[in-house]
Coordinates of C-alpha atoms and ligand atoms in Angstrom, one line a residue:
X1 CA -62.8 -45.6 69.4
X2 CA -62.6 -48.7 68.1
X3 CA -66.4 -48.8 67.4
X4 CA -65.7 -45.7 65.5
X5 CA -63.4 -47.9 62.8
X6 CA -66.3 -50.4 62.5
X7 CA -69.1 -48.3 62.0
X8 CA -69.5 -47.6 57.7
X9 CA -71.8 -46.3 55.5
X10 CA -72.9 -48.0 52.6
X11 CA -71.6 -46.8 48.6
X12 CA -73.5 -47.5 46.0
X13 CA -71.2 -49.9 43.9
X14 CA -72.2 -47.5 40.5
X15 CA -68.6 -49.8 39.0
X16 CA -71.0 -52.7 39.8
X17 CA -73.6 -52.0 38.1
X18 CA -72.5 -50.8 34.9
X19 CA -70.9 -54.3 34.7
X20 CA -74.0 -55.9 35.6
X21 CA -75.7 -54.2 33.2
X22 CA -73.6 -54.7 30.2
X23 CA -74.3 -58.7 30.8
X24 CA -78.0 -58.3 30.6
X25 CA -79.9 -57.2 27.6
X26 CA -82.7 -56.7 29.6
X27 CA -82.2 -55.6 33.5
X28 CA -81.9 -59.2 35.4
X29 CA -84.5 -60.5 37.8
X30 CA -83.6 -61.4 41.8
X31 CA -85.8 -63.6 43.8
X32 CA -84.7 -63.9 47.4
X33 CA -85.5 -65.8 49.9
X34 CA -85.4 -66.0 53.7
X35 CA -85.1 -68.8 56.2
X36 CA -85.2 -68.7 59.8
X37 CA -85.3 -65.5 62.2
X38 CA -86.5 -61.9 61.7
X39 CA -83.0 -60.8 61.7
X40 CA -82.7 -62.9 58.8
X41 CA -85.8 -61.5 57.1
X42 CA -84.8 -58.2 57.5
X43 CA -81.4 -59.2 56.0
X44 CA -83.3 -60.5 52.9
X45 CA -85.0 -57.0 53.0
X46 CA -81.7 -55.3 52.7
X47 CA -80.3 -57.7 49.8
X48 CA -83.5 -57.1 47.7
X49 CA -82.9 -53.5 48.6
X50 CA -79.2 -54.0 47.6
X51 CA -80.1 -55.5 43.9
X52 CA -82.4 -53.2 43.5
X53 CA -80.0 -50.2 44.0
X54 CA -77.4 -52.4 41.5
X55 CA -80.3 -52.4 38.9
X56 CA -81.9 -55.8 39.3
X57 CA -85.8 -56.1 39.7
X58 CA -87.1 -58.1 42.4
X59 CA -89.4 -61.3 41.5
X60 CA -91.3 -63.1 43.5
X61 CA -90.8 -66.4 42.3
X62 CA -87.5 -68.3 41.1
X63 CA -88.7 -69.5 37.9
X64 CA -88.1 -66.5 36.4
X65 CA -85.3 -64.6 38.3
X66 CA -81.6 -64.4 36.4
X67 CA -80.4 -64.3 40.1
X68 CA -81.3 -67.1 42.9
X69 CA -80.6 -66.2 46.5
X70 CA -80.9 -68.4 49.3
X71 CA -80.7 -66.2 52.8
X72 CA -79.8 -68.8 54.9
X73 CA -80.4 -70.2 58.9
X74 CA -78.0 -72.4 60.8
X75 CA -79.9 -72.5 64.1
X76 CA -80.6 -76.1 63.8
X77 CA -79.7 -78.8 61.4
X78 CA -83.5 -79.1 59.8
X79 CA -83.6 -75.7 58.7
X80 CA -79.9 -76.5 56.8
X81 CA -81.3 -79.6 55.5
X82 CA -83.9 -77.5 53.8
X83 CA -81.8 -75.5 51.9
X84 CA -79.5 -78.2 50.6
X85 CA -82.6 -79.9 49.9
X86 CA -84.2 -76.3 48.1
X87 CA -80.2 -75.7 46.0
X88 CA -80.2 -79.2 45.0
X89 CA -83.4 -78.8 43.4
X90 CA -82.3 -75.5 41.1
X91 CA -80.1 -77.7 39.5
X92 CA -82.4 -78.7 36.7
X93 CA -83.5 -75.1 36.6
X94 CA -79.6 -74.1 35.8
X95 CA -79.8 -77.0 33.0
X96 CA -82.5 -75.3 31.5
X97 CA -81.1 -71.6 31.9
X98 CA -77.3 -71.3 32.4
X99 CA -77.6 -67.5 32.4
X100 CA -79.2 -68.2 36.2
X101 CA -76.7 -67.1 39.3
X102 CA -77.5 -69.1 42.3
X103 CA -75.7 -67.9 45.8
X104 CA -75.9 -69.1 49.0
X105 CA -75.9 -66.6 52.0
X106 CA -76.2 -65.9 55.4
X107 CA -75.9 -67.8 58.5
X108 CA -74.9 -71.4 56.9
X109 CA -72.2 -69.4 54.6
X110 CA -70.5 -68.3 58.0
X111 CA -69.7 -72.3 58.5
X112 CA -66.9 -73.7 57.0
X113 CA -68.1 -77.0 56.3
X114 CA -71.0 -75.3 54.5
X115 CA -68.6 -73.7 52.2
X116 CA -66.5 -76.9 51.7
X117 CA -69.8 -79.0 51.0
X118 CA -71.3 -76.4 48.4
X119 CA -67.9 -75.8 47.1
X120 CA -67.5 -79.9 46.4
X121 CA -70.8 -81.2 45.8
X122 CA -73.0 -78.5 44.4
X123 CA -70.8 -77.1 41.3
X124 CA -74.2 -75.4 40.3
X125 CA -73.8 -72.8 42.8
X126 CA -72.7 -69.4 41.6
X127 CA -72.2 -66.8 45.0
X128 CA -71.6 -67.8 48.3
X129 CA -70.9 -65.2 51.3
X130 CA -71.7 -65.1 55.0
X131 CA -74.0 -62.5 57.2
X132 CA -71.5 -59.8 56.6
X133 CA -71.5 -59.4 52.7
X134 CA -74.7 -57.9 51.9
X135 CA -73.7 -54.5 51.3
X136 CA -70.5 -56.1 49.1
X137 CA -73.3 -58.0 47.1
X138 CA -72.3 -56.0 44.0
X139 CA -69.3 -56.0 44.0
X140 CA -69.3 -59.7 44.2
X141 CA -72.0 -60.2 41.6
X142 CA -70.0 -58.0 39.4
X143 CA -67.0 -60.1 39.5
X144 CA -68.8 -63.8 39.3
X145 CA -70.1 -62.2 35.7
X146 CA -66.9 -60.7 34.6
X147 CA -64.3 -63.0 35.2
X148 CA -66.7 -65.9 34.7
X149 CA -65.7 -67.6 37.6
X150 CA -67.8 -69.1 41.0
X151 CA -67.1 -66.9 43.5
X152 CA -67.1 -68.6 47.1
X153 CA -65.6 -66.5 50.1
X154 CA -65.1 -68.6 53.1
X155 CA -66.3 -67.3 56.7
X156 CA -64.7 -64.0 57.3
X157 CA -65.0 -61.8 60.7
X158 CA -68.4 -60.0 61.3
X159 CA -67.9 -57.5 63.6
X160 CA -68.7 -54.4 61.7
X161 CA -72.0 -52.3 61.5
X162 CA -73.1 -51.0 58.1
X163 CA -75.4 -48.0 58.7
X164 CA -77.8 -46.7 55.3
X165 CA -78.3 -50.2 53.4
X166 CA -80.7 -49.9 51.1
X167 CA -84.0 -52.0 51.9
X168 CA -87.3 -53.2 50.2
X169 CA -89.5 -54.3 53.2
X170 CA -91.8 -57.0 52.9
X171 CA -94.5 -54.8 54.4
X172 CA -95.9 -51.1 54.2
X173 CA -97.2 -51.3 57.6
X174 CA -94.8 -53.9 60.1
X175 CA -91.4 -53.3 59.9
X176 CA -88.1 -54.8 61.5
X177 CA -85.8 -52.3 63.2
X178 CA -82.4 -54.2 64.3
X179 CA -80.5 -52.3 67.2
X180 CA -77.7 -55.0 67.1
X181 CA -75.7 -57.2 66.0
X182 CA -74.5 -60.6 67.0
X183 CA -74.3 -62.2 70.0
X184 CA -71.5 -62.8 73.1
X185 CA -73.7 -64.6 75.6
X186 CA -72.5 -68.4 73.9
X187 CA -75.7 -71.0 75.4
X188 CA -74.2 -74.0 75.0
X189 CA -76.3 -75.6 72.5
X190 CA -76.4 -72.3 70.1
X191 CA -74.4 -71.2 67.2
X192 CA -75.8 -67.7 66.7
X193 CA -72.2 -66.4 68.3
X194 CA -70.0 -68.7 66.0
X195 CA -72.1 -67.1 62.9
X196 CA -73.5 -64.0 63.5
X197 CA -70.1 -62.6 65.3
X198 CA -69.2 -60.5 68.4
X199 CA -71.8 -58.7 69.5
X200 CA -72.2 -54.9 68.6
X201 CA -74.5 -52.2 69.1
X202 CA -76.0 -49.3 66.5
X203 CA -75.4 -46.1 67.9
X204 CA -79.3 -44.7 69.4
X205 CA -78.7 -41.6 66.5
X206 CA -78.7 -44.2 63.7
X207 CA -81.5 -46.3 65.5
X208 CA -83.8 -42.9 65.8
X209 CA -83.5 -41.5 62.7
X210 CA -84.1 -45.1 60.9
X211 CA -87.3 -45.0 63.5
X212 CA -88.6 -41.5 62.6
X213 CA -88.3 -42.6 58.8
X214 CA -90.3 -45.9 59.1
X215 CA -93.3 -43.7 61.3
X216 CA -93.1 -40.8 59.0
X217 CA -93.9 -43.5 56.2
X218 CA -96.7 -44.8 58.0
X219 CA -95.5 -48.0 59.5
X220 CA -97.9 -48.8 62.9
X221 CA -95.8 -51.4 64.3
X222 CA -92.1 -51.5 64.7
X223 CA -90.6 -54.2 66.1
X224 CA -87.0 -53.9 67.7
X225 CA -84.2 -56.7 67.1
X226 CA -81.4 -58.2 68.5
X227 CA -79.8 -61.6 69.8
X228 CA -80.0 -60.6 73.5
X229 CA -81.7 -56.8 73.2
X230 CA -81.4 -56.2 76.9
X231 CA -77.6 -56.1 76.3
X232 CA -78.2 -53.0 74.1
X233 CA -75.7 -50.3 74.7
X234 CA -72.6 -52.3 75.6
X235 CA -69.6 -50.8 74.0
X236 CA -71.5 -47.8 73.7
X237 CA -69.4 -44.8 74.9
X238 CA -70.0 -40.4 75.3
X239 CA -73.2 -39.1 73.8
X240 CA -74.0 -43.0 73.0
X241 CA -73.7 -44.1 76.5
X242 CA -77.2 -46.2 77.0
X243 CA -79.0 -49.3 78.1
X244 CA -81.7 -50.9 76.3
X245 CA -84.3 -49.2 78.6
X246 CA -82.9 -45.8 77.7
X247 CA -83.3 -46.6 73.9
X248 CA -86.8 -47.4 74.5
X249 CA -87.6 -44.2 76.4
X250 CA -86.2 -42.3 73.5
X251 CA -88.4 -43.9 70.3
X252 CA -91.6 -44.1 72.6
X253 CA -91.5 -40.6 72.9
X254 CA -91.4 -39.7 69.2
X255 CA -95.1 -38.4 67.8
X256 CA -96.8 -40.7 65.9
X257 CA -99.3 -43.7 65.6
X258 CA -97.5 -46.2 66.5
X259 CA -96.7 -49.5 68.7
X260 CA -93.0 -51.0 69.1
X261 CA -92.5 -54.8 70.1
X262 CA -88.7 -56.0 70.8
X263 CA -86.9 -59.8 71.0
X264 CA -85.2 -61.0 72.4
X265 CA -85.1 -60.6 76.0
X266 CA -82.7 -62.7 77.4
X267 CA -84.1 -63.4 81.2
X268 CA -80.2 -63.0 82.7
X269 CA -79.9 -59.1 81.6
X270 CA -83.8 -58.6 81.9
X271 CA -83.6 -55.4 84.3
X272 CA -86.1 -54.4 86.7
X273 CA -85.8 -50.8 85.0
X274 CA -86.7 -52.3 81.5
X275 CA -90.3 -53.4 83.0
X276 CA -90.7 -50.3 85.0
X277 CA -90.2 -48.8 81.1
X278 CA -92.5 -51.1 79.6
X279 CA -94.9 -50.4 82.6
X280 CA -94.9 -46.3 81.8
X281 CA -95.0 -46.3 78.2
X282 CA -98.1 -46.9 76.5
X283 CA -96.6 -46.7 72.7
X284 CA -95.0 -50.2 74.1
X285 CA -96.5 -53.6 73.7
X286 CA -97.3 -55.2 77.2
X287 CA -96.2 -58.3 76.3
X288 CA -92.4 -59.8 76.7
X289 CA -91.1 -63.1 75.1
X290 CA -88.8 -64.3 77.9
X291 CA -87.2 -67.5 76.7
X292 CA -86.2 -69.9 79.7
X293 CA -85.4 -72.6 77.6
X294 CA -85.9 -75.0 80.5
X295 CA -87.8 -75.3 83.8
X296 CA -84.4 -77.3 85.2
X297 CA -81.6 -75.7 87.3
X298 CA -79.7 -78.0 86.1
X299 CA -80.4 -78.0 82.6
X300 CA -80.2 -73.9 82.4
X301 CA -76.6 -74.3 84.3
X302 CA -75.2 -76.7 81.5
X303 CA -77.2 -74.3 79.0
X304 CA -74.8 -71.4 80.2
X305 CA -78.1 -69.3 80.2
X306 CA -76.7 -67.8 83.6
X307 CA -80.2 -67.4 85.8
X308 CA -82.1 -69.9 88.0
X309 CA -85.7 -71.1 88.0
X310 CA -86.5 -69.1 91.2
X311 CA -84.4 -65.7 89.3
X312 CA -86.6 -65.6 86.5
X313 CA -89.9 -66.8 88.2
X314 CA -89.0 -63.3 90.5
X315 CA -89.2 -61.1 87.2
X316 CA -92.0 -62.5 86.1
X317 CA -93.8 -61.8 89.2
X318 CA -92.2 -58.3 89.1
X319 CA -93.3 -57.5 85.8
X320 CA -96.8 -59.1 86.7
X321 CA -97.1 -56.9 89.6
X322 CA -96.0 -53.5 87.6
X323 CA -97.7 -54.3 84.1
X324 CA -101.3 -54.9 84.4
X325 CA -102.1 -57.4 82.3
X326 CA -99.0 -58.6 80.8
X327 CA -98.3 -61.5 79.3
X328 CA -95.3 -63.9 78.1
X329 CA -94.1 -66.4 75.8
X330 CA -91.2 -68.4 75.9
X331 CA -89.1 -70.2 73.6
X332 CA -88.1 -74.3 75.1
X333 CA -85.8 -76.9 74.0
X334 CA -86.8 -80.2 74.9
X335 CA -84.1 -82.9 74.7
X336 CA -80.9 -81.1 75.6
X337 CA -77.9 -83.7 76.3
X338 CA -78.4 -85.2 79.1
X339 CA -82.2 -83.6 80.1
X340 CA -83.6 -86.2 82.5
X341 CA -87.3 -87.2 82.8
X342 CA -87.4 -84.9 85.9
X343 CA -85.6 -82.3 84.4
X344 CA -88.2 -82.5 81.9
X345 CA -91.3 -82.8 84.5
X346 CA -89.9 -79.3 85.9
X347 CA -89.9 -77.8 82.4
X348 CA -93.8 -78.9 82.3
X349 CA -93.8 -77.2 86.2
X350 CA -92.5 -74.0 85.3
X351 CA -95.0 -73.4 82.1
X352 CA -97.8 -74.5 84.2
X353 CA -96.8 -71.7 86.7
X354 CA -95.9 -69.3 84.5
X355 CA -98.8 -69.4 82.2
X356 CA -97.4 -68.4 78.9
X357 CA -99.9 -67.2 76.3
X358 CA -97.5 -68.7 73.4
X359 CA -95.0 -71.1 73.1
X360 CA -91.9 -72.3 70.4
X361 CA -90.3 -75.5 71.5
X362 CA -87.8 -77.0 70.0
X363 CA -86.2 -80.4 69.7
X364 CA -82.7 -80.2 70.6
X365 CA -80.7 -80.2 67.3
X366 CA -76.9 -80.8 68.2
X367 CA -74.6 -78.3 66.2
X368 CA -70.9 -78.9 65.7
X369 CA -68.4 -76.5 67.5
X370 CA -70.7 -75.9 70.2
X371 CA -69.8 -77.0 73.4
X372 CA -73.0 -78.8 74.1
X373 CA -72.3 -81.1 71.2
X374 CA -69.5 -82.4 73.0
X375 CA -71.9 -83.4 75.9
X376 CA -73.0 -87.3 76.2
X377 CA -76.7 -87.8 74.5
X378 CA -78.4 -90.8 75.7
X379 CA -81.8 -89.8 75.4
X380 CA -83.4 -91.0 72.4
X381 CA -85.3 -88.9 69.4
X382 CA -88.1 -90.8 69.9
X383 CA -88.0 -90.3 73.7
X384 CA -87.7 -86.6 73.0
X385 CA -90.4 -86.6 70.2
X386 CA -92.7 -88.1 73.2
X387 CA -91.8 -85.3 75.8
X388 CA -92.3 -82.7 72.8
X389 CA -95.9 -84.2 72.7
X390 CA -96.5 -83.7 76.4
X391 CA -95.6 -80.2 76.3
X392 CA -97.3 -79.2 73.2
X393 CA -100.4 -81.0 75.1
X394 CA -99.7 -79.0 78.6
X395 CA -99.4 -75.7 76.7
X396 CA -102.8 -76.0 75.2
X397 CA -104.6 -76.8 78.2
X398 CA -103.0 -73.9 79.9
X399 CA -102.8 -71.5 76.9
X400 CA -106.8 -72.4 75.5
X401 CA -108.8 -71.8 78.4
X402 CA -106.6 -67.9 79.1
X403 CA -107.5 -67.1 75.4
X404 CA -111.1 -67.8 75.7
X405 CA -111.5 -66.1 79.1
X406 CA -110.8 -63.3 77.1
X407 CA -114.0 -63.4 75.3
X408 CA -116.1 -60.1 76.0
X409 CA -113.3 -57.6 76.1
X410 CA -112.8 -54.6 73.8
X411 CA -109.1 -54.6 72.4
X412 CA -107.2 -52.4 69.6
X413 CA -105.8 -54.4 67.2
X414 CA -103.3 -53.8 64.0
X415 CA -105.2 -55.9 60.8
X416 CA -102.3 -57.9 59.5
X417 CA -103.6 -60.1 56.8
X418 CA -106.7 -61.4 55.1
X419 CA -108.5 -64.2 57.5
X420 CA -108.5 -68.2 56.7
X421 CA -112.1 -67.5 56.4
X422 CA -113.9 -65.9 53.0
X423 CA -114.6 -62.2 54.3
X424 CA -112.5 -62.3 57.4
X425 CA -109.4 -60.2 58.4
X426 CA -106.8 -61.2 61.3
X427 CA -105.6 -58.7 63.5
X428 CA -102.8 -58.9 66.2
X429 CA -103.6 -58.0 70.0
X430 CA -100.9 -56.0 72.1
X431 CA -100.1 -59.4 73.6
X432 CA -99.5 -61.2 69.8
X433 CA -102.0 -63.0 69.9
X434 CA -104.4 -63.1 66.6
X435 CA -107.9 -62.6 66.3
X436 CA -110.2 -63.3 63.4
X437 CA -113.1 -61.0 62.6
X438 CA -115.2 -60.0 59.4
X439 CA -113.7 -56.8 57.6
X440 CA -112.4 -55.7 54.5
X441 CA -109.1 -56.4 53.2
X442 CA -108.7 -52.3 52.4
X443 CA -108.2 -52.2 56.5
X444 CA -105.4 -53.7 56.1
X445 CA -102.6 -52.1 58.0
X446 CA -104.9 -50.3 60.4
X447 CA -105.3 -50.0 63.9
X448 CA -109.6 -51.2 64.6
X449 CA -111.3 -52.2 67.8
X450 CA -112.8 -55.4 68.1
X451 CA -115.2 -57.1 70.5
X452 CA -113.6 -60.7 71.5
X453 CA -116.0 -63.3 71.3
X454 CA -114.4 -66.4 71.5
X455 CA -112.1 -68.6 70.4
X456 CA -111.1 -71.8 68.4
X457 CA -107.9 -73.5 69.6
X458 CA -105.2 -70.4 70.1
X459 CA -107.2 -68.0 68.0
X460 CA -109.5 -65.4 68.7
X461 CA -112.7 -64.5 67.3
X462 CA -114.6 -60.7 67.3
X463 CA -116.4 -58.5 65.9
X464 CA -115.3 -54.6 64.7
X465 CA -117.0 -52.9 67.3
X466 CA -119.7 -50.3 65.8
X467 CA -120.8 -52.8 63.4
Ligands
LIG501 N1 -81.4 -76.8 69.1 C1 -82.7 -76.5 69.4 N2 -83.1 -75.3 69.5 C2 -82.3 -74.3 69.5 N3 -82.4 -72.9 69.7 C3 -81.2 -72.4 69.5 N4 -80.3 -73.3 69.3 C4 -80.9 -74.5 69.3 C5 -80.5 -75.8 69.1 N5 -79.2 -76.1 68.9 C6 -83.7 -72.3 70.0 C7 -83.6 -71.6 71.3 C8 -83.6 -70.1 70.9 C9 -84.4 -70.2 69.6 C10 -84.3 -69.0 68.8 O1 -84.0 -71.3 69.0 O2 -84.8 -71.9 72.0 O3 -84.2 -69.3 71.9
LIG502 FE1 -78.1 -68.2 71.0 FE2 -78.1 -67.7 73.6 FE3 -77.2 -65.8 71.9 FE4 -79.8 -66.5 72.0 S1 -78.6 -65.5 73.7 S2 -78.5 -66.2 70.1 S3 -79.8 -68.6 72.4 S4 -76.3 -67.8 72.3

């Protein structure tokens, strides 16, 4: 019942964009942009979508948009740098046109300090809201232009799902498809709760029929988010009722040419029934990213991530033994307080043992109100910088020689994106990993078979088969 209350529709704000309107003589201009996760990016999608239904146009770069938005990322304090860094340079920009809005949104909006420091120090700065404002966009915009005013809400509750937001995604072919919202699972050294809010569910009907649209469109690869999507379904009551497995049996079986991916899969609600799903439906990538964060006991106990080295190795092994030829990646934080060099030499352990395909490390970035930034700290950055080097090093020589051992097999792939080369195309694998081969840039967005054979570093080379 209560989800009932928090589930809304989005209105088009028409109030909005009359007064909009009446301030341009010409309809304004929106550049957006997006830092940091997909969820993000598909939150950027939605607030171009947004302006566009309150009659801006969408440009693609900020020199000549009326309307500057920075989407923002909070997950650690170099992407926050950035975008003080990136608002502090539109200041000239306003000089020269003081018609220009600039807003600040997203996940640094949902911090108080953020507000406080853009409030004191960047006068410049027109809009600033948090994750949960993008369907409000109008009605703020609308109110910065009448009353003349900067309009900066401080961090306000997110716990409610807007169903029917307009979006303008980035691609015709790859498309985002959140399932939830938020995030309850508090790792130590994460803010992603403190920002992004309770965690919530969409309701599978709302999930489907946003899935049935995207295929019917023609998109070949739909890629299903969430903070922890293994948790999907919690809260979830009647006709809803569901786990994250369930959800998946339900869009694999909808006609169509298509493949899904999901992330993320936290290891501690990773069920055996979600890899006995991923093992029977073929409409689903055999690849999982799995992030362990860290190879220690120890480490993983202060990280509050809730398994054990020996838990997770045990569903690797079971998905190894039901999906033939899986493969992971991993996401690692090197340097969390307190990460000893043994703690660090089982890290190196486990991704030897494990043999992930890809990797994301990160240097641990300490970020106030968390509880690990309360924890002492004595390793130095240039001590972690040096342990980041080793496992970037151990990675290759584990990751380099799997890729080119898959040299002289036959594979579907999805072409993505024009090649680095003159002539060439890249296409992603089921298992994410990209190969480079000649083609035409009218493929495009379509599935092709390729011949692997070889590879440079992490990438693969091949041939269109046929040719
Ligand atoms: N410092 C470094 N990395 C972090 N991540 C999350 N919070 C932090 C932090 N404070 C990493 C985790 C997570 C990924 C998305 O970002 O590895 O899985
Ligand atoms: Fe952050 Fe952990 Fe939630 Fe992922 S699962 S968003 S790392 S708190």
């Amino acid at each position: 019942m209560e989800l009932e209350k928090k589930n809304t529709s989005y209105q088009h704000n028409e109030t909005a964009a009359a007064t909009i309107a009446a301030h341009y003589d010409t309809p304004p201009l929106a550049y957006v942009r997006s830092y940091g996760c997909q969820q993000n990016v598909n939150d950027g999608e939605k607030l171009r979508g947004v302006l566009l239904d309150t009659g801006f146009g969408i440009c693609d770069t900020p020199d000549e948009a009326d309307l500057i938005l920075f989407n923002t990322c909070a997950v650690r304090e170099h992407a926050e740098q950035r975008v003080f860094g990136n608002v502090g340079a539109l200041k000239k920009l306003k000089e020269q046109n003081p018609r220009l809005m600039i807003g600040v949104c997203g996940c640094m909006a949902q911090q108080q300090s953020v507000v406080d420091k853009l409030r004191a120090s960047y006068p410049y700065v027109d809009l600033v809201f948090g994750v949960d404002g993008i369907d409000r966009l109008p009605a703020m915009l609308a109110e910065r232009l009448q009353k003349g005013k900067r309009y900066l809400e401080n961090p306000r509750q997110r716990d409610a799902v807007v169903e029917q937001v307009p979006i303008r995604r980035d691609s015709g072919f790859r498309a985002w498809l959140p399932i939830m919202y938020g995030c309850d699972n508090f790792c130590t050294y994460c803010i992603v709760p403190y920002v992004r809010g309770r965690e919530r569910s969409r309701r599978p009907a709302d999930v489907l029929a946003e899935f049935r649209q995207l295929v019917e469109s023609g998109y070949k690869e739909i890629t299903l988010l969430g903070q922890n999507v293994n948790s999907y379904g919690k809260g979830l009551t009647g006709a809803d009722a569901g786990d994250f497995a369930d959800l998946l049996n339900l869009l694999c079986t909808q006609p169509g040419d298509y493949q899904i991916r999901f992330m993320t899969s936290h290891p501690k609600d990773a069920s055996h029934k979600l890899i006995d799903t991923i093992a029977a439906q073929p409409k689903l990538c055999k690849h999982i990213h799995l992030p362990v964060q860290s190879g220690s006991d120890d480490m993983l106990q202060k990280m509050n991530r809730h398994y054990n080295v020996a838990q997770y190795l045990e569903l690797v092994e079971y998905a190894r033994a039901k999906i033939p030829g899986v493969t992971f990646s991993s996401d690692i934080i090197v340097g969390f307080p307190g990460e000893s060099e043994e703690d660090f030499e089982k890290t190196l352990a486990l991704i030897k043992q494990v043999g992930y395909m890809q990797l994301f490390t990160f240097i641990y970035s300490k970020r106030g109100g968390t509880k690990a930034a309360e924890l002492p700290d004595p390793t130095t950055h240039a001590e972690k910088a040096a342990r980041m080097e080793r496992l970037l090093r151990t990675q290759d020589d584990i990751a380099f020689p799997m890729i080119a051992a898959l040299a002289g097999s036959r594979v579907r792939v999805l072409a993505e994106a024009a090649g680095r080369a003159a002539g060439t195309l890249n296409g992603r694998l089921d298992n994410n990993l990209v190969v480079e081969f000649p083609g035409e840039e009218s493929l495009v967005g379509q599935y092709l078979e390729v011949e692997l054979t070889g590879s440079r570093a992490a990438l693969l080379l091949g041939r269109q088969t046929g040719e």
